PDB file of C-alpha atoms in Angstrom:
ATOM      1  CA  MET A   1     -17.446 -10.449  -1.555  1.00  0.00           C
ATOM      2  CA  ILE A   2     -20.776  -8.664  -1.244  1.00  0.00           C
ATOM      3  CA  ASP A   3     -20.814  -8.077   2.506  1.00  0.00           C
ATOM      4  CA  ASN A   4     -19.043  -8.974   5.731  1.00  0.00           C
ATOM      5  CA  GLU A   5     -21.425 -11.739   6.721  1.00  0.00           C
ATOM      6  CA  LEU A   6     -19.504 -14.880   7.524  1.00  0.00           C
ATOM      7  CA  THR A   7     -21.026 -17.972   6.004  1.00  0.00           C
ATOM      8  CA  LYS A   8     -20.627 -21.442   7.455  1.00  0.00           C
ATOM      9  CA  ALA A   9     -18.130 -22.177   4.647  1.00  0.00           C
ATOM     10  CA  SER A  10     -16.093 -19.075   5.553  1.00  0.00           C
ATOM     11  CA  LEU A  11     -16.033 -20.019   9.224  1.00  0.00           C
ATOM     12  CA  THR A  12     -14.825 -23.486   8.233  1.00  0.00           C
ATOM     13  CA  LYS A  13     -11.956 -21.884   6.288  1.00  0.00           C
ATOM     14  CA  PHE A  14     -10.956 -19.862   9.369  1.00  0.00           C
ATOM     15  CA  SER A  15     -10.964 -23.032  11.468  1.00  0.00           C
ATOM     16  CA  GLN A  16      -8.607 -24.771   9.017  1.00  0.00           C
ATOM     17  CA  VAL A  17      -5.845 -22.135   8.986  1.00  0.00           C
ATOM     18  CA  ASP A  18      -2.340 -23.445   9.697  1.00  0.00           C
ATOM     19  CA  LEU A  19      -0.487 -20.423   8.274  1.00  0.00           C
ATOM     20  CA  LEU A  20      -1.474 -16.748   8.479  1.00  0.00           C
ATOM     21  CA  VAL A  21       0.353 -14.545   5.979  1.00  0.00           C
ATOM     22  CA  LEU A  22       0.286 -10.766   6.228  1.00  0.00           C
ATOM     23  CA  ASP A  23       1.202  -7.915   3.959  1.00  0.00           C
ATOM     24  CA  VAL A  24       2.653  -4.912   5.790  1.00  0.00           C
ATOM     25  CA  ASP A  25       1.850  -1.534   4.213  1.00  0.00           C
ATOM     26  CA  GLY A  26      -1.910  -1.114   4.294  1.00  0.00           C
ATOM     27  CA  VAL A  27      -2.455  -4.212   6.463  1.00  0.00           C
ATOM     28  CA  LEU A  28      -0.166  -4.115   9.508  1.00  0.00           C
ATOM     29  CA  THR A  29       0.121  -0.344   8.982  1.00  0.00           C
ATOM     30  CA  ASP A  30      -2.321   2.231   7.675  1.00  0.00           C
ATOM     31  CA  GLY A  31      -0.278   2.502   4.501  1.00  0.00           C
ATOM     32  CA  SER A  32       1.127   5.909   5.344  1.00  0.00           C
ATOM     33  CA  LEU A  33       4.843   6.479   4.954  1.00  0.00           C
ATOM     34  CA  TYR A  34       6.557   8.679   7.522  1.00  0.00           C
ATOM     35  CA  TYR A  35      10.032  10.137   6.977  1.00  0.00           C
ATOM     36  CA  THR A  36      12.250  12.040   9.382  1.00  0.00           C
ATOM     37  CA  GLU A  37      14.232  15.052   8.206  1.00  0.00           C
ATOM     38  CA  THR A  38      17.228  12.744   7.734  1.00  0.00           C
ATOM     39  CA  GLY A  39      15.231  10.443   5.478  1.00  0.00           C
ATOM     40  CA  GLN A  40      14.685   7.625   7.994  1.00  0.00           C
ATOM     41  CA  GLU A  41      11.426   5.785   7.309  1.00  0.00           C
ATOM     42  CA  LEU A  42       9.058   5.231  10.205  1.00  0.00           C
ATOM     43  CA  LYS A  43       6.019   2.936  10.378  1.00  0.00           C
ATOM     44  CA  LYS A  44       3.130   2.902  12.835  1.00  0.00           C
ATOM     45  CA  PHE A  45       1.936  -0.542  13.975  1.00  0.00           C
ATOM     46  CA  ASN A  46      -1.172  -1.286  16.033  1.00  0.00           C
ATOM     47  CA  VAL A  47      -0.462  -2.890  19.421  1.00  0.00           C
ATOM     48  CA  LYS A  48      -3.819  -4.704  19.395  1.00  0.00           C
ATOM     49  CA  ASP A  49      -2.793  -6.469  16.183  1.00  0.00           C
ATOM     50  CA  GLY A  50       0.313  -7.670  18.002  1.00  0.00           C
ATOM     51  CA  LEU A  51      -1.651  -9.278  20.829  1.00  0.00           C
ATOM     52  CA  GLY A  52      -3.932 -10.971  18.315  1.00  0.00           C
ATOM     53  CA  LEU A  53      -0.923 -12.397  16.483  1.00  0.00           C
ATOM     54  CA  LYS A  54       0.550 -13.725  19.716  1.00  0.00           C
ATOM     55  CA  ARG A  55      -2.762 -15.444  20.525  1.00  0.00           C
ATOM     56  CA  VAL A  56      -2.931 -17.286  17.194  1.00  0.00           C
ATOM     57  CA  MET A  57       0.728 -18.273  17.460  1.00  0.00           C
ATOM     58  CA  GLN A  58      -0.062 -19.813  20.867  1.00  0.00           C
ATOM     59  CA  LEU A  59      -2.537 -22.043  19.024  1.00  0.00           C
ATOM     60  CA  GLY A  60       0.336 -23.345  16.892  1.00  0.00           C
ATOM     61  CA  ILE A  61      -0.589 -21.345  13.821  1.00  0.00           C
ATOM     62  CA  VAL A  62       2.445 -20.127  11.918  1.00  0.00           C
ATOM     63  CA  VAL A  63       2.532 -16.404  11.094  1.00  0.00           C
ATOM     64  CA  ALA A  64       4.523 -14.988   8.197  1.00  0.00           C
ATOM     65  CA  ILE A  65       5.046 -11.533   6.763  1.00  0.00           C
ATOM     66  CA  LEU A  66       5.473 -10.859   3.031  1.00  0.00           C
ATOM     67  CA  SER A  67       6.270  -7.295   2.052  1.00  0.00           C
ATOM     68  CA  ALA A  68       7.409  -5.661  -1.155  1.00  0.00           C
ATOM     69  CA  SER A  69       8.912  -2.885   0.961  1.00  0.00           C
ATOM     70  CA  ALA A  70      12.518  -2.902   2.129  1.00  0.00           C
ATOM     71  CA  SER A  71      11.702  -1.242   5.448  1.00  0.00           C
ATOM     72  CA  ARG A  72      13.789  -2.461   8.359  1.00  0.00           C
ATOM     73  CA  ALA A  73      10.996  -1.391  10.739  1.00  0.00           C
ATOM     74  CA  THR A  74       9.111  -4.510   9.644  1.00  0.00           C
ATOM     75  CA  LEU A  75      11.987  -6.690  10.804  1.00  0.00           C
ATOM     76  CA  HIS A  76      12.024  -5.002  14.209  1.00  0.00           C
ATOM     77  CA  ARG A  77       8.269  -5.397  14.678  1.00  0.00           C
ATOM     78  CA  ALA A  78       8.374  -9.048  13.622  1.00  0.00           C
ATOM     79  CA  LYS A  79      11.236  -9.795  16.008  1.00  0.00           C
ATOM     80  CA  HIS A  80       9.358  -8.140  18.856  1.00  0.00           C
ATOM     81  CA  LEU A  81       6.331 -10.345  18.135  1.00  0.00           C
ATOM     82  CA  GLY A  82       8.340 -13.548  17.701  1.00  0.00           C
ATOM     83  CA  ILE A  83       7.541 -13.914  13.989  1.00  0.00           C
ATOM     84  CA  SER A  84      10.443 -15.722  12.356  1.00  0.00           C
ATOM     85  CA  HIS A  85       9.132 -16.016   8.787  1.00  0.00           C
ATOM     86  CA  VAL A  86       9.639 -12.476   7.505  1.00  0.00           C
ATOM     87  CA  PHE A  87      10.292 -11.634   3.893  1.00  0.00           C
ATOM     88  CA  ILE A  88      10.911  -8.066   2.751  1.00  0.00           C
ATOM     89  CA  GLU A  89      11.647  -6.741  -0.733  1.00  0.00           C
ATOM     90  CA  VAL A  90       9.516  -9.535  -2.189  1.00  0.00           C
ATOM     91  CA  GLU A  91       8.855  -9.033  -5.893  1.00  0.00           C
ATOM     92  CA  ASP A  92       6.715 -12.154  -6.415  1.00  0.00           C
ATOM     93  CA  LYS A  93       4.623 -12.796  -3.322  1.00  0.00           C
ATOM     94  CA  LEU A  94       2.988 -15.924  -4.728  1.00  0.00           C
ATOM     95  CA  ALA A  95       6.350 -17.555  -5.497  1.00  0.00           C
ATOM     96  CA  GLN A  96       7.632 -16.692  -2.000  1.00  0.00           C
ATOM     97  CA  LEU A  97       4.424 -18.007  -0.447  1.00  0.00           C
ATOM     98  CA  LYS A  98       4.675 -21.295  -2.347  1.00  0.00           C
ATOM     99  CA  ALA A  99       8.314 -21.706  -1.298  1.00  0.00           C
ATOM    100  CA  LEU A 100       7.379 -21.094   2.351  1.00  0.00           C
ATOM    101  CA  CYS A 101       4.477 -23.554   2.172  1.00  0.00           C
ATOM    102  CA  ASP A 102       6.781 -26.179   0.658  1.00  0.00           C
ATOM    103  CA  LYS A 103       9.329 -25.615   3.435  1.00  0.00           C
ATOM    104  CA  LEU A 104       6.672 -25.810   6.164  1.00  0.00           C
ATOM    105  CA  GLU A 105       4.764 -28.623   4.437  1.00  0.00           C
ATOM    106  CA  ILE A 106       1.522 -26.630   4.576  1.00  0.00           C
ATOM    107  CA  ASP A 107      -1.012 -26.860   1.764  1.00  0.00           C
ATOM    108  CA  LEU A 108      -2.078 -23.550   0.216  1.00  0.00           C
ATOM    109  CA  ASP A 109      -5.671 -24.444   1.054  1.00  0.00           C
ATOM    110  CA  ARG A 110      -4.766 -24.112   4.757  1.00  0.00           C
ATOM    111  CA  VAL A 111      -3.333 -20.599   4.363  1.00  0.00           C
ATOM    112  CA  ALA A 112      -5.042 -17.329   5.280  1.00  0.00           C
ATOM    113  CA  TYR A 113      -3.605 -14.361   3.393  1.00  0.00           C
ATOM    114  CA  LEU A 114      -4.483 -10.809   4.421  1.00  0.00           C
ATOM    115  CA  GLY A 115      -3.841  -8.232   1.716  1.00  0.00           C
ATOM    116  CA  ASP A 116      -4.916  -4.842   0.495  1.00  0.00           C
ATOM    117  CA  ASP A 117      -3.482  -4.077  -2.933  1.00  0.00           C
ATOM    118  CA  LEU A 118      -2.993  -5.529  -6.385  1.00  0.00           C
ATOM    119  CA  VAL A 119       0.430  -7.009  -5.600  1.00  0.00           C
ATOM    120  CA  ASP A 120      -1.338  -9.314  -3.110  1.00  0.00           C
ATOM    121  CA  LEU A 121      -3.950 -10.634  -5.555  1.00  0.00           C
ATOM    122  CA  PRO A 122      -2.054 -13.646  -6.979  1.00  0.00           C
ATOM    123  CA  ALA A 123      -1.331 -14.929  -3.457  1.00  0.00           C
ATOM    124  CA  MET A 124      -4.866 -14.210  -2.287  1.00  0.00           C
ATOM    125  CA  ARG A 125      -6.314 -16.141  -5.222  1.00  0.00           C
ATOM    126  CA  ALA A 126      -4.083 -19.152  -4.473  1.00  0.00           C
ATOM    127  CA  VAL A 127      -4.983 -19.680  -0.811  1.00  0.00           C
ATOM    128  CA  GLY A 128      -7.951 -21.262   0.922  1.00  0.00           C
ATOM    129  CA  CYS A 129      -8.739 -18.245   3.090  1.00  0.00           C
ATOM    130  CA  PRO A 130      -8.167 -14.948   1.233  1.00  0.00           C
ATOM    131  CA  ILE A 131      -8.986 -11.878   3.348  1.00  0.00           C
ATOM    132  CA  ALA A 132      -8.953  -8.164   2.529  1.00  0.00           C
ATOM    133  CA  VAL A 133      -8.869  -5.158   4.832  1.00  0.00           C
ATOM    134  CA  ALA A 134     -11.821  -2.758   4.724  1.00  0.00           C
ATOM    135  CA  ASP A 135      -9.924  -0.151   2.710  1.00  0.00           C
ATOM    136  CA  ALA A 136      -8.394  -2.623   0.242  1.00  0.00           C
ATOM    137  CA  MET A 137      -8.601  -2.155  -3.500  1.00  0.00           C
ATOM    138  CA  PRO A 138     -11.912  -3.320  -5.009  1.00  0.00           C
ATOM    139  CA  GLU A 139     -10.202  -6.262  -6.738  1.00  0.00           C
ATOM    140  CA  ASN A 140      -8.844  -7.518  -3.421  1.00  0.00           C
ATOM    141  CA  ARG A 141     -12.207  -7.188  -1.717  1.00  0.00           C
ATOM    142  CA  ALA A 142     -13.826  -9.113  -4.583  1.00  0.00           C
ATOM    143  CA  ALA A 143     -11.270 -11.955  -4.236  1.00  0.00           C
ATOM    144  CA  ALA A 144     -11.737 -12.251  -0.462  1.00  0.00           C
ATOM    145  CA  ILE A 145     -13.980 -14.627   1.447  1.00  0.00           C
ATOM    146  CA  TYR A 146     -14.017 -11.989   4.201  1.00  0.00           C
ATOM    147  CA  VAL A 147     -13.462  -8.236   4.265  1.00  0.00           C
ATOM    148  CA  THR A 148     -12.560  -6.837   7.666  1.00  0.00           C
ATOM    149  CA  GLN A 149     -14.635  -4.137   9.270  1.00  0.00           C
ATOM    150  CA  SER A 150     -11.423  -2.391  10.342  1.00  0.00           C
ATOM    151  CA  ARG A 151      -9.049  -0.601   8.028  1.00  0.00           C
ATOM    152  CA  GLY A 152      -5.416  -1.601   7.632  1.00  0.00           C
ATOM    153  CA  GLY A 153      -3.299  -0.526  10.607  1.00  0.00           C
ATOM    154  CA  GLU A 154      -6.436   0.114  12.638  1.00  0.00           C
ATOM    155  CA  GLY A 155      -7.123  -3.353  14.048  1.00  0.00           C
ATOM    156  CA  ALA A 156      -7.824  -5.361  10.873  1.00  0.00           C
ATOM    157  CA  VAL A 157      -5.170  -7.930  11.754  1.00  0.00           C
ATOM    158  CA  ARG A 158      -6.595  -8.284  15.272  1.00  0.00           C
ATOM    159  CA  GLU A 159     -10.056  -8.818  13.788  1.00  0.00           C
ATOM    160  CA  VAL A 160      -8.735 -11.664  11.634  1.00  0.00           C
ATOM    161  CA  CYS A 161      -6.745 -13.162  14.514  1.00  0.00           C
ATOM    162  CA  ASP A 162      -9.841 -13.123  16.719  1.00  0.00           C
ATOM    163  CA  LEU A 163     -11.864 -14.930  14.022  1.00  0.00           C
ATOM    164  CA  ILE A 164      -9.155 -17.570  13.718  1.00  0.00           C
ATOM    165  CA  PHE A 165      -8.828 -17.894  17.499  1.00  0.00           C
ATOM    166  CA  LEU A 166     -12.581 -18.208  18.059  1.00  0.00           C
ATOM    167  CA  ASN A 167     -12.962 -20.821  15.303  1.00  0.00           C
ATOM    168  CA  ALA A 168      -9.884 -22.916  16.098  1.00  0.00           C
TER     169      ALA A 168
END
């Protein structure tokens, strides 16, 4: 991806999304890890991302979370947003994505995947609408049809949700 300009083909891909899949650390969060003195892990989520996710779910688009992390905070955030397809401690994101698509009977070409790091690349390369956050690794940005203007945890998910919502 050379720039953020959306082509007609990219806009078409956004209009065909039936499933939006999100990584957590670096996408729904800024990638920072916070620990209390007792060792409890804390994550910071962006409330604007949450409203964007609720809007696309109202359109009938399925939202799923795939995270390599074991953080329980992700489960709490997903429950609060009404996201029922949540997978944590995922070692092979592409395999989990394919299993979910099979279960939901959704073709990979109708999936938008928002990622930021190398572990997301196989899934990003398999879907019809691969998206990277602004501060993603160069390989992820190169594999994306769109790179957000916002960084992970700072409204990137909302930006993607708005593009999907406006092109639905």
